[in-house]
Amino acid sequence: MAAATSRRRKEKIRWSKLYSFASCFRPLTSEERLAGREVIGQPGFSRAVFCNEPHLHDRKPYKYPCNNISTTKYNVLSFLPRALFEQFRRVANFYFLLAAVFSLLSLAPFSRASLIAPLVFVVGISMLKEAVEDWHRFLQDLDVNNQTVKTRLSDGVFVDKSWKELRVGDVVKVYKDEYFPSDLLLLSSSYEDGVCYVETMNLDGETNLKIKRCLEVSLCLNEDAEFNKFEATVHCEDPNPNLYTFVGNLEFEKKSYPLSPSQLLLRDSKLRNTDYIYGVVIFSGHDTKAVRNSTRSPSKRSRIERKMDHIIYILFSMLVLLSLVSSIGSSQFLSHDMDDWWYLQLQDDDDFFDPSKPEKSAGLQFIRSLILYGYLIPISLYVSIEVVKVLQTMLINKDIELYDEATCKSVQARTSNLNEELGQVDMILSDKTGTLTCNQMEFRKCSIAGISYGGDITDVDLAASMRMNADFEPFEYSMDRTDRATQSFELFEFSVYGFSAQNGNARLSKTEEPVIKGFNFRDDRLMNKNWIHGTNLSDITMFFRVLALCHTGIPIEDDYHKTDKLSYEAESPEEVSFLIASQEFGFQFCRRTQSLMVLKEFDPSCMKEVEREYKLLNLLEFSSSRKRMSVIVSNEDGQILLLCKGADSIIFDRLSDNGRTYKQETALHLLSYAEDGLRTLAFAYREIEAAEYESWNTKFTQAKATIGPEREELLEQGSEMIENNLILLGVVAVEDKLQEGVPECIDKLAQAGLKIWLLTGDKRETAINIGFACSLLRPDMMQFHLSSSREAESNNEVKAMEEDILQQIQSSYKLLCEEGKEAQFGLVIDGKALEIALSGDVKDEFLQLAVNCASVICCRVSPKQKALITRLVKQYTGRTTLAIGDGANDVGMIQEADIGVGISGMEGMQAVMASDFSLPQFRFLEKLLVVHGHWCYQRISKMVLYFVYKNVAFGLTLFYYELYTSFSGEVLYDDWYMTMFNVILTSLPVIALGVLEQDVSSDICLQFPALYQQGPRNIHFSWSRIVGWMLNGVVTSLVIFLANIYILSPTAWQQNGFVADIGSLGTITYTCIIWTVNCQIALITSHFTWIQHLSIWGSILSWYIFLLVYGALPPNLSGNAFHVLIEVIGPAPLYWMITVLVVIVSLLPYFIHIVIQRSFYPMDDHIIQEMEKCFEKDDVRDDRMSFSQQMQQKKLSIYRSVTKPHK
Amino acid sequence: MTDTNRERRRTRETAFYLFTQQSLPACKPVLTPGWVITIFLCMGLIFIPVGLVTLRASHSVVEIVDRYDIECVPEPFRIDKISYIQDDSIPKNCSRFMKVHKYMKAPIYIYYQLDNYYQNHRRYVKSRSDKQLLHGRKYHDTSSCQPVELNDGQPIVPCGLIAWSLFNDSFTFIRERAELKVNRKNIAWKSDRDHKFGKSVRPFNFQNGTLIGGGKLNPKIPLSDQEDLIVWMRTSALPSFRKLYGRIEEDLDADDVIVVNLINNYNTYSFGGKKKLVLSTSNWLGGKNDFLGHACVVIGSSSLILAIVFTLLHLKYRRPYGDTSYLPWNRKSLSG
């Protein structure tokens, strides 16, 4: 039983981790309600905190962790064992560890040092990387832990204390713009009413301020001295990661008061707009919600890396097979021939060659062979790839073209695991707001009392019409569109007011930026207080009052004195734009206290500004389920008003009979706004009788005072009761501006063959319009629409709807099949239909249809659905998906997708923290995928294939030699030669290849986005390629080995008549291998900078240098290699001739292959490379070169300014 | 001065910029048909002459090979060669006649060749002590010499299987009743003599044990002068190998008949090995080996053939250089 509940709790935590940022006010799940029923004191809610008495927390059971946090993976003691464990979890590394262990038991065919040294080298580099990363984390922690905060000591003085010394129960004083050191219970603030404003950007990524409010009983504790007598106990929930819940009560002066999340100040949030607060530490260190909430994003592995594992397994099986052959061969020799080899003196002393126990000897030989042929396994592959990826990441981060000057941010590759995965993306799932659009809301249009104002063309219109290649004439175009939508209204008003001419002018001068940020409204009927001449003056005034009062924002007096204008902070950018708009219209919201809102109104009756106070009676908050918010205020006349704003459907449902005067016209305006891609909100109000209000208020206060799960329900019911019989005033439309370069970028991505899905919470019309605007949908596309009209009530209806949807899907799919490949398709589906389409039966059909469409738009989807879609698409298609988003609601999607990209834009850090790559602008996605992704994919696949080739070629020569030594386990090469092979002699060129290789330059990549298709189709890392390279390795090894033994044996190979022994034969063969593998990489490389030249030819040279140095060591160290180059092989002409011949012959098969491929079956990159060559020639002829040089100069200057910000 | 410094910093900065922007000046070779034909032609034109020269060089080497292991066992013993070779009481002398078919210019190298003799067997290769060879009895740790390590509790000098199985057939050469002088000096690498075998290390207790393997050594001569041993201890890479025995420093004329008096001591009969005596001249390429020449000629001529085939193919299925219509997305639109 207990286990079951704990499991349930674990599940809950996991879900909440995924979606805890989904929405600030997300509705509680049923499970949470269930959990919430448990009362304080029960398991899970047993924490007790003795305020102002931290010494009570020194002993159990009230001993809680200190406030010291540590995000490091290791500590000094655990580093070695844990890091080693991590390293040897890799199969290849573990194998080499075993080999090293066997070498200690003298089982190995090599010397101990030569087995252990490369392993130490490789593991050492990886561990060094881990250590450096962890050290950085440690330093960060140190910074955090050493911050100070004013803390009350037992003698009543407040002194600076570092965060790490803070204990539960301490009373602290936090000043303006300081971070909270731990989770605090708010006791009082510098404001009399005990409110404070906090910024929670680090927690949920929202930039707006949130109001926290202390309990009334603790209001008095607002001075240092007050705390001398303060004593209280808090009973509350145990530490948990839920940011938006807090259950507890405060026992103060023998009474118990309920606590809610609004008294809890969370660690990592910041105090704003409040001079200071007093608080008591409730949760410290690792108990804090912020720390509990931080999850490391799931580690993702790229497709190539997973395939690489399979290659390693193949090589392992090859290794085992060859070892079996060797061990059987050895035992055959041992039992048949070897007895007669008197020169071996076979006795019982040698386990490997014990004629009396051939089975045991065979077993030992097997182990020895396993180690001997270990060169088939590329030991340095993983470490090289790690190094390469870190360098690639560095280059991506440094790309000046992906640097946004406006925000001073550049692309950040937050993990280096997925570089090459960027080149294989097949599907992009994108959020809309903040990703495609800026999330800078601009007040654009409004409809007041049935009249529409502000008929400007929007950005969206502009882009859409550009796409349609219409002969662009802004005025007429706009007229057409509004005409169709609003029929005669607009025309009528134009003629009445005669504004059409001015309007036209305003539209034509559209290009200039709005002077006021967030306000892009031009209509002289309302501007400059002209609205006073309008009809329905009372409705217009009321409309502006709702605009100015119904919100949670606060004014900021930044440059008030200069311009007389305030700026605002609010929960959403829309609210800010409303406040700015109302200020422009003459209703300046200038002050807010706990219970009072002050407006500077322009009074049309006396034609001057008056300051009016509104008493704030109630605030019914916005939530995504309610889709509305209201304030209840009483004005100076004592009139009680409910001002409400919300989604049009919600408001329209709650209108009173006499409030529907403008409903028809307003609805038409709404439709046209939505078609223009604007966000709309409807405004309404009602007057409340004092008596009615009183009775309602008592009920509502009661509901507010209840603790426990039913509280939400009661509050819901309460607000439902009063938000009724509304009178419609009008609607506003705000524009979400498209980000720079979005349509072009999406166009290029579509050309690159990527399928793009738009997942948005917006209305269908808005979504489709944005779809057209950013060229997701094109007029030449066939559109399918899937929607479900009704809400399902019973099971039967669900069934019926399912069938309905299924039918829609099937008919669409039929059409798609009929039209074939000629046309392109777009699919639009709304949230409800999606819910059905993603459920069991219909799922496969839906996905089949959807993946065949070029673009898909899902509207009205919840964050949870976003993640679900991502997962299903990923599972169904098996292709690589990339999710891009900016807000907390995209976190699920970003973590679910193969690659998560966060926009480091307006909405803060949450998406970025969960992402693998962060971009300052959506348009950078193009270069990131088409250039960097393509390059990295090519590089890594070439690199892995080359590694396979190199090690097969080298490892097999060891096996061939065994055939000539009766499988006795003798090695042709000196131990140190082999140690050098992977570590020095062949490592640098492949790293240079992995970091710097370019099949075509970045400009050309961008010019031919279709080249990107090589990645998703995976032609550079297909199994045929892998097998091809293995065969190439086999051929190379055969050529090298056979040529050497036939040329060098048995006759003399030098003028002085000397013959070759093991040492010289090995050295010569090894020279051939070094030359061949290094020349092979020169053949693969298509882009030689001096670095490649240096590494390739330098590697070959370093072999000779090594030979010289090694040969110069005294003979007891160098053994057979003593003076081998200068005395034995160097002077022989045959040595050099063999090198040349063998290198050429062993490269010939590959060379012929690429010649045939290039000449007769060219791949895309081949042709484009040729074109690039042609371009270059052209460039030299005309002066385009100088233009590109100018561009380079410009970028260089940006680069200089980026790298040296201090100068 | 500061100007040059600043200049230098500028250029360094620019270079670093180019590196981070991945736009370092680069050479981007593209394989065009012209290049391919040129490369194949060049390979053909270089390898064929080189191959012919090496073949000629190889043909100019005169080599006489005589297998003597069977013939040198007297008729009656041929049924049981092993007991013949192991019986010390039977004299092992034997005479062979070698006819020189072509003029041989001095120095003429004398090799003995052993086949099916695994001198590269791991157990065999490891059974030696390089330190003892250099330092003699001063060096005590001879465990690597197993199983020929100690004799009467004292390390054998030189110890190990390789030394113990030293080849001990000996040859004398007579032409027209006059003995040919065989120079047996300088048949080993100088570095071996100088640095690997001790000048004061004498094989005082070599082959004194119960089991006698191969040849014995003169205990008075230091190891650095025992060139037979030094040659033998450079273990061969393959189971069929030649080792230098000495040099005849007189020219041999065609049709000379050389009488070889040899003592057939070495036991190759147990394991079915062959013993051969080889006389060979040498040139810059070493001994007689046609493989390299043949390989060069084959590679060169196939390159030529490839060049021709490729030219023909290229003429027939010519593809315009850098033609965008070959790109798949253009191909589609062409057909569509």
Tab-separated table of N, CA and C in Angstrom, chain A residues 667-769:
chain	number	residue	atom	x	y	z
A	667	ALA	N	-18.716	40.944	-33.717
A	667	ALA	CA	-18.321	39.599	-34.145
A	667	ALA	C	-17.705	39.646	-35.528
A	668	LEU	N	-18.286	40.479	-36.395
A	668	LEU	CA	-17.728	40.593	-37.744
A	668	LEU	C	-16.325	41.185	-37.693
A	669	HIS	N	-16.164	42.202	-36.874
A	669	HIS	CA	-14.827	42.805	-36.740
A	669	HIS	C	-13.833	41.779	-36.216
A	670	LEU	N	-14.300	41.034	-35.228
A	670	LEU	CA	-13.440	39.994	-34.644
A	670	LEU	C	-12.907	39.063	-35.711
A	671	LEU	N	-13.828	38.643	-36.577
A	671	LEU	CA	-13.453	37.698	-37.621
A	671	LEU	C	-12.384	38.316	-38.514
A	672	SER	N	-12.590	39.563	-38.861
A	672	SER	CA	-11.634	40.178	-39.782
A	672	SER	C	-10.292	40.380	-39.094
A	673	TYR	N	-10.319	40.706	-37.805
A	673	TYR	CA	-9.051	40.845	-37.073
A	673	TYR	C	-8.306	39.521	-37.041
A	674	ALA	N	-9.072	38.492	-36.744
A	674	ALA	CA	-8.427	37.179	-36.654
A	674	ALA	C	-7.850	36.784	-37.994
A	675	GLU	N	-8.559	37.134	-39.057
A	675	GLU	CA	-8.036	36.811	-40.391
A	675	GLU	C	-6.750	37.559	-40.670
A	676	ASP	N	-6.629	38.727	-40.104
A	676	ASP	CA	-5.398	39.485	-40.285
A	676	ASP	C	-4.279	38.977	-39.387
A	677	GLY	N	-4.546	37.924	-38.667
A	677	GLY	CA	-3.510	37.354	-37.826
A	677	GLY	C	-3.316	38.095	-36.526
A	678	LEU	N	-4.341	38.758	-36.063
A	678	LEU	CA	-4.211	39.499	-34.818
A	678	LEU	C	-4.782	38.692	-33.654
A	679	ARG	N	-4.299	38.973	-32.483
A	679	ARG	CA	-4.860	38.381	-31.284
A	679	ARG	C	-5.987	39.275	-30.801
A	680	THR	N	-7.071	38.696	-30.423
A	680	THR	CA	-8.198	39.514	-30.029
A	680	THR	C	-8.610	39.207	-28.597
A	681	LEU	N	-9.148	40.227	-27.935
A	681	LEU	CA	-9.741	40.066	-26.614
A	681	LEU	C	-11.006	40.916	-26.588
A	682	ALA	N	-12.031	40.384	-25.957
A	682	ALA	CA	-13.275	41.139	-25.875
A	682	ALA	C	-13.361	41.817	-24.503
A	683	PHE	N	-13.935	43.015	-24.486
A	683	PHE	CA	-14.071	43.773	-23.240
A	683	PHE	C	-15.549	43.931	-22.903
A	684	ALA	N	-15.856	43.791	-21.615
A	684	ALA	CA	-17.248	43.980	-21.208
A	684	ALA	C	-17.271	44.500	-19.777
A	685	TYR	N	-18.427	44.948	-19.332
A	685	TYR	CA	-18.531	45.417	-17.951
A	685	TYR	C	-19.929	45.171	-17.450
A	686	ARG	N	-20.149	45.355	-16.187
A	686	ARG	CA	-21.497	45.393	-15.649
A	686	ARG	C	-21.484	46.228	-14.385
A	687	GLU	N	-22.621	46.740	-14.062
A	687	GLU	CA	-22.762	47.444	-12.795
A	687	GLU	C	-23.372	46.494	-11.784
A	688	ILE	N	-22.915	46.583	-10.560
A	688	ILE	CA	-23.420	45.683	-9.541
A	688	ILE	C	-24.071	46.508	-8.436
A	689	GLU	N	-25.217	46.060	-8.039
A	689	GLU	CA	-25.897	46.710	-6.904
A	689	GLU	C	-25.087	46.427	-5.646
A	690	ALA	N	-25.078	47.391	-4.755
A	690	ALA	CA	-24.299	47.241	-3.531
A	690	ALA	C	-24.728	46.010	-2.747
A	691	ALA	N	-26.026	45.790	-2.670
A	691	ALA	CA	-26.536	44.659	-1.900
A	691	ALA	C	-26.085	43.337	-2.515
A	692	GLU	N	-26.204	43.269	-3.812
A	692	GLU	CA	-25.810	42.038	-4.506
A	692	GLU	C	-24.333	41.765	-4.269
A	693	TYR	N	-23.578	42.871	-4.363
A	693	TYR	CA	-22.147	42.710	-4.168
A	693	TYR	C	-21.836	42.195	-2.763
A	694	GLU	N	-22.481	42.771	-1.782
A	694	GLU	CA	-22.216	42.373	-0.402
A	694	GLU	C	-22.446	40.878	-0.213
A	695	SER	N	-23.598	40.410	-0.689
A	695	SER	CA	-23.917	38.991	-0.473
A	695	SER	C	-22.915	38.099	-1.223
A	696	TRP	N	-22.567	38.562	-2.414
A	696	TRP	CA	-21.623	37.749	-3.176
A	696	TRP	C	-20.254	37.744	-2.507
A	697	ASN	N	-19.881	38.919	-2.026
A	697	ASN	CA	-18.550	39.067	-1.477
A	697	ASN	C	-18.339	38.175	-0.257
A	698	THR	N	-19.355	38.069	0.583
A	698	THR	CA	-19.200	37.212	1.761
A	698	THR	C	-18.949	35.771	1.332
A	699	LYS	N	-19.734	35.326	0.333
A	699	LYS	CA	-19.533	33.952	-0.154
A	699	LYS	C	-18.120	33.767	-0.712
A	700	PHE	N	-17.731	34.789	-1.462
A	700	PHE	CA	-16.443	34.671	-2.134
A	700	PHE	C	-15.296	34.697	-1.126
A	701	THR	N	-15.408	35.523	-0.122
A	701	THR	CA	-14.352	35.578	0.895
A	701	THR	C	-14.260	34.242	1.624
A	702	GLN	N	-15.415	33.689	1.876
A	702	GLN	CA	-15.427	32.361	2.492
A	702	GLN	C	-14.651	31.360	1.640
A	703	ALA	N	-14.997	31.390	0.373
A	703	ALA	CA	-14.339	30.446	-0.556
A	703	ALA	C	-12.836	30.664	-0.529
A	704	LYS	N	-12.457	31.919	-0.471
A	704	LYS	CA	-11.031	32.221	-0.470
A	704	LYS	C	-10.346	31.702	0.791
A	705	ALA	N	-11.101	31.720	1.875
A	705	ALA	CA	-10.507	31.329	3.151
A	705	ALA	C	-10.387	29.824	3.306
A	706	THR	N	-11.136	29.091	2.512
A	706	THR	CA	-11.051	27.625	2.671
A	706	THR	C	-9.684	27.137	2.255
A	707	ILE	N	-9.264	26.131	2.959
A	707	ILE	CA	-8.001	25.490	2.571
A	707	ILE	C	-8.379	24.156	1.983
A	708	GLY	N	-7.539	23.687	1.177
A	708	GLY	CA	-7.754	22.345	0.672
A	708	GLY	C	-8.196	22.352	-0.776
A	709	PRO	N	-8.418	21.174	-1.274
A	709	PRO	CA	-8.621	21.024	-2.716
A	709	PRO	C	-9.901	21.659	-3.230
A	710	GLU	N	-10.907	21.747	-2.385
A	710	GLU	CA	-12.163	22.267	-2.918
A	710	GLU	C	-12.126	23.787	-3.089
A	711	ARG	N	-11.048	24.394	-2.620
A	711	ARG	CA	-10.944	25.845	-2.695
A	711	ARG	C	-11.066	26.343	-4.128
A	712	GLU	N	-10.320	25.711	-5.004
A	712	GLU	CA	-10.331	26.131	-6.405
A	712	GLU	C	-11.742	26.094	-6.966
A	713	GLU	N	-12.400	24.991	-6.656
A	713	GLU	CA	-13.750	24.820	-7.190
A	713	GLU	C	-14.677	25.922	-6.689
A	714	LEU	N	-14.557	26.201	-5.401
A	714	LEU	CA	-15.411	27.215	-4.805
A	714	LEU	C	-15.156	28.582	-5.428
A	715	LEU	N	-13.881	28.884	-5.608
A	715	LEU	CA	-13.524	30.158	-6.215
A	715	LEU	C	-14.098	30.256	-7.626
A	716	GLU	N	-13.969	29.152	-8.324
A	716	GLU	CA	-14.491	29.076	-9.697
A	716	GLU	C	-15.984	29.384	-9.705
A	717	GLN	N	-16.671	28.710	-8.797
A	717	GLN	CA	-18.122	28.922	-8.705
A	717	GLN	C	-18.426	30.373	-8.362
A	718	GLY	N	-17.656	30.898	-7.432
A	718	GLY	CA	-17.879	32.281	-6.992
A	718	GLY	C	-17.751	33.253	-8.135
A	719	SER	N	-16.678	33.116	-8.891
A	719	SER	CA	-16.498	34.066	-9.974
A	719	SER	C	-17.553	33.842	-11.059
A	720	GLU	N	-17.920	32.611	-11.267
A	720	GLU	CA	-18.970	32.303	-12.241
A	720	GLU	C	-20.255	33.087	-11.906
A	721	MET	N	-20.535	33.193	-10.611
A	721	MET	CA	-21.755	33.836	-10.169
A	721	MET	C	-21.795	35.321	-10.529
A	722	ILE	N	-20.635	35.956	-10.421
A	722	ILE	CA	-20.657	37.411	-10.592
A	722	ILE	C	-20.339	37.831	-12.023
A	723	GLU	N	-19.555	37.016	-12.729
A	723	GLU	CA	-19.190	37.398	-14.100
A	723	GLU	C	-20.329	37.025	-15.032
A	724	ASN	N	-21.369	37.721	-14.949
A	724	ASN	CA	-22.584	37.381	-15.659
A	724	ASN	C	-23.259	38.664	-16.093
A	725	ASN	N	-24.246	38.516	-16.986
A	725	ASN	CA	-25.025	39.683	-17.406
A	725	ASN	C	-24.116	40.846	-17.807
A	726	LEU	N	-23.139	40.539	-18.578
A	726	LEU	CA	-22.176	41.574	-18.952
A	726	LEU	C	-22.714	42.390	-20.110
A	727	ILE	N	-22.154	43.562	-20.235
A	727	ILE	CA	-22.508	44.426	-21.364
A	727	ILE	C	-21.266	44.545	-22.241
A	728	LEU	N	-21.412	44.173	-23.483
A	728	LEU	CA	-20.269	44.151	-24.388
A	728	LEU	C	-19.879	45.563	-24.777
A	729	LEU	N	-18.586	45.835	-24.694
A	729	LEU	CA	-18.104	47.147	-25.096
A	729	LEU	C	-17.410	47.093	-26.452
A	730	GLY	N	-16.618	46.107	-26.624
A	730	GLY	CA	-15.894	46.023	-27.880
A	730	GLY	C	-14.765	45.008	-27.797
A	731	VAL	N	-13.961	45.031	-28.807
A	731	VAL	CA	-12.817	44.118	-28.809
A	731	VAL	C	-11.558	44.905	-29.145
A	732	VAL	N	-10.433	44.376	-28.705
A	732	VAL	CA	-9.166	44.949	-29.149
A	732	VAL	C	-8.401	43.872	-29.906
A	733	ALA	N	-7.545	44.333	-30.785
A	733	ALA	CA	-6.715	43.391	-31.525
A	733	ALA	C	-5.272	43.824	-31.387
A	734	VAL	N	-4.439	42.899	-30.918
A	734	VAL	CA	-3.025	43.220	-30.834
A	734	VAL	C	-2.280	42.342	-31.817
A	735	GLU	N	-1.214	42.885	-32.292
A	735	GLU	CA	-0.468	42.147	-33.286
A	735	GLU	C	0.788	41.565	-32.677
A	736	ASP	N	1.013	40.337	-33.032
A	736	ASP	CA	2.233	39.667	-32.649
A	736	ASP	C	3.138	39.759	-33.868
A	737	LYS	N	4.176	40.570	-33.774
A	737	LYS	CA	4.975	40.807	-34.983
A	737	LYS	C	5.801	39.597	-35.377
A	738	LEU	N	5.869	39.374	-36.680
A	738	LEU	CA	6.735	38.298	-37.167
A	738	LEU	C	8.189	38.665	-36.898
A	739	GLN	N	8.981	37.685	-36.572
A	739	GLN	CA	10.403	37.970	-36.383
A	739	GLN	C	11.049	38.226	-37.729
A	740	GLU	N	12.179	38.865	-37.642
A	740	GLU	CA	12.893	39.221	-38.851
A	740	GLU	C	13.273	37.971	-39.643
A	741	GLY	N	13.010	38.027	-40.928
A	741	GLY	CA	13.507	36.974	-41.805
A	741	GLY	C	12.845	35.631	-41.659
A	742	VAL	N	11.720	35.574	-40.952
A	742	VAL	CA	11.082	34.275	-40.760
A	742	VAL	C	10.562	33.670	-42.059
A	743	PRO	N	9.818	34.436	-42.889
A	743	PRO	CA	9.295	33.802	-44.104
A	743	PRO	C	10.400	33.264	-44.998
A	744	GLU	N	11.456	34.058	-45.144
A	744	GLU	CA	12.553	33.615	-46.022
A	744	GLU	C	13.177	32.333	-45.479
A	745	CYS	N	13.348	32.333	-44.152
A	745	CYS	CA	13.984	31.172	-43.529
A	745	CYS	C	13.132	29.934	-43.726
A	746	ILE	N	11.829	30.065	-43.502
A	746	ILE	CA	10.955	28.895	-43.660
A	746	ILE	C	10.947	28.447	-45.103
A	747	ASP	N	10.993	29.421	-46.006
A	747	ASP	CA	11.050	29.085	-47.413
A	747	ASP	C	12.280	28.243	-47.723
A	748	LYS	N	13.405	28.673	-47.220
A	748	LYS	CA	14.656	27.948	-47.462
A	748	LYS	C	14.601	26.561	-46.839
A	749	LEU	N	14.036	26.502	-45.641
A	749	LEU	CA	13.965	25.208	-44.966
A	749	LEU	C	13.057	24.263	-45.739
A	750	ALA	N	11.983	24.822	-46.302
A	750	ALA	CA	11.104	23.973	-47.102
A	750	ALA	C	11.835	23.506	-48.347
A	751	GLN	N	12.631	24.390	-48.917
A	751	GLN	CA	13.435	23.981	-50.076
A	751	GLN	C	14.422	22.896	-49.702
A	752	ALA	N	14.881	22.951	-48.474
A	752	ALA	CA	15.821	21.930	-48.015
A	752	ALA	C	15.099	20.608	-47.740
A	753	GLY	N	13.799	20.587	-48.010
A	753	GLY	CA	13.060	19.340	-47.880
A	753	GLY	C	12.584	19.057	-46.471
A	754	LEU	N	12.609	20.063	-45.618
A	754	LEU	CA	12.167	19.830	-44.253
A	754	LEU	C	10.670	20.017	-44.153
A	755	LYS	N	10.062	19.182	-43.379
A	755	LYS	CA	8.638	19.355	-43.133
A	755	LYS	C	8.495	20.207	-41.875
A	756	ILE	N	7.620	21.172	-41.947
A	756	ILE	CA	7.495	22.080	-40.814
A	756	ILE	C	6.081	22.020	-40.248
A	757	TRP	N	6.026	21.770	-38.967
A	757	TRP	CA	4.742	21.746	-38.277
A	757	TRP	C	4.686	22.954	-37.365
A	758	LEU	N	3.547	23.608	-37.393
A	758	LEU	CA	3.361	24.751	-36.512
A	758	LEU	C	2.400	24.323	-35.409
A	759	LEU	N	2.837	24.386	-34.191
A	759	LEU	CA	1.990	24.022	-33.067
A	759	LEU	C	1.704	25.277	-32.270
A	760	THR	N	0.487	25.688	-32.262
A	760	THR	CA	0.194	26.945	-31.597
A	760	THR	C	-1.080	26.848	-30.786
A	761	GLY	N	-1.161	27.686	-29.787
A	761	GLY	CA	-2.370	27.727	-28.980
A	761	GLY	C	-3.397	28.681	-29.554
A	762	ASP	N	-3.064	29.302	-30.682
A	762	ASP	CA	-3.937	30.331	-31.225
A	762	ASP	C	-5.169	29.776	-31.921
A	763	LYS	N	-6.028	30.675	-32.265
A	763	LYS	CA	-7.218	30.341	-33.055
A	763	LYS	C	-6.813	29.859	-34.430
A	764	ARG	N	-7.741	29.152	-35.055
A	764	ARG	CA	-7.448	28.603	-36.352
A	764	ARG	C	-7.165	29.700	-37.373
A	765	GLU	N	-8.003	30.721	-37.380
A	765	GLU	CA	-7.846	31.774	-38.388
A	765	GLU	C	-6.486	32.445	-38.235
A	766	THR	N	-6.169	32.778	-36.992
A	766	THR	CA	-4.877	33.422	-36.743
A	766	THR	C	-3.746	32.513	-37.211
A	767	ALA	N	-3.876	31.245	-36.862
A	767	ALA	CA	-2.808	30.312	-37.192
A	767	ALA	C	-2.637	30.186	-38.696
A	768	ILE	N	-3.755	30.099	-39.403
A	768	ILE	CA	-3.653	29.958	-40.859
A	768	ILE	C	-3.020	31.210	-41.449
A	769	ASN	N	-3.431	32.340	-40.897
A	769	ASN	CA	-2.886	33.572	-41.440
A	769	ASN	C	-1.393	33.694	-41.195
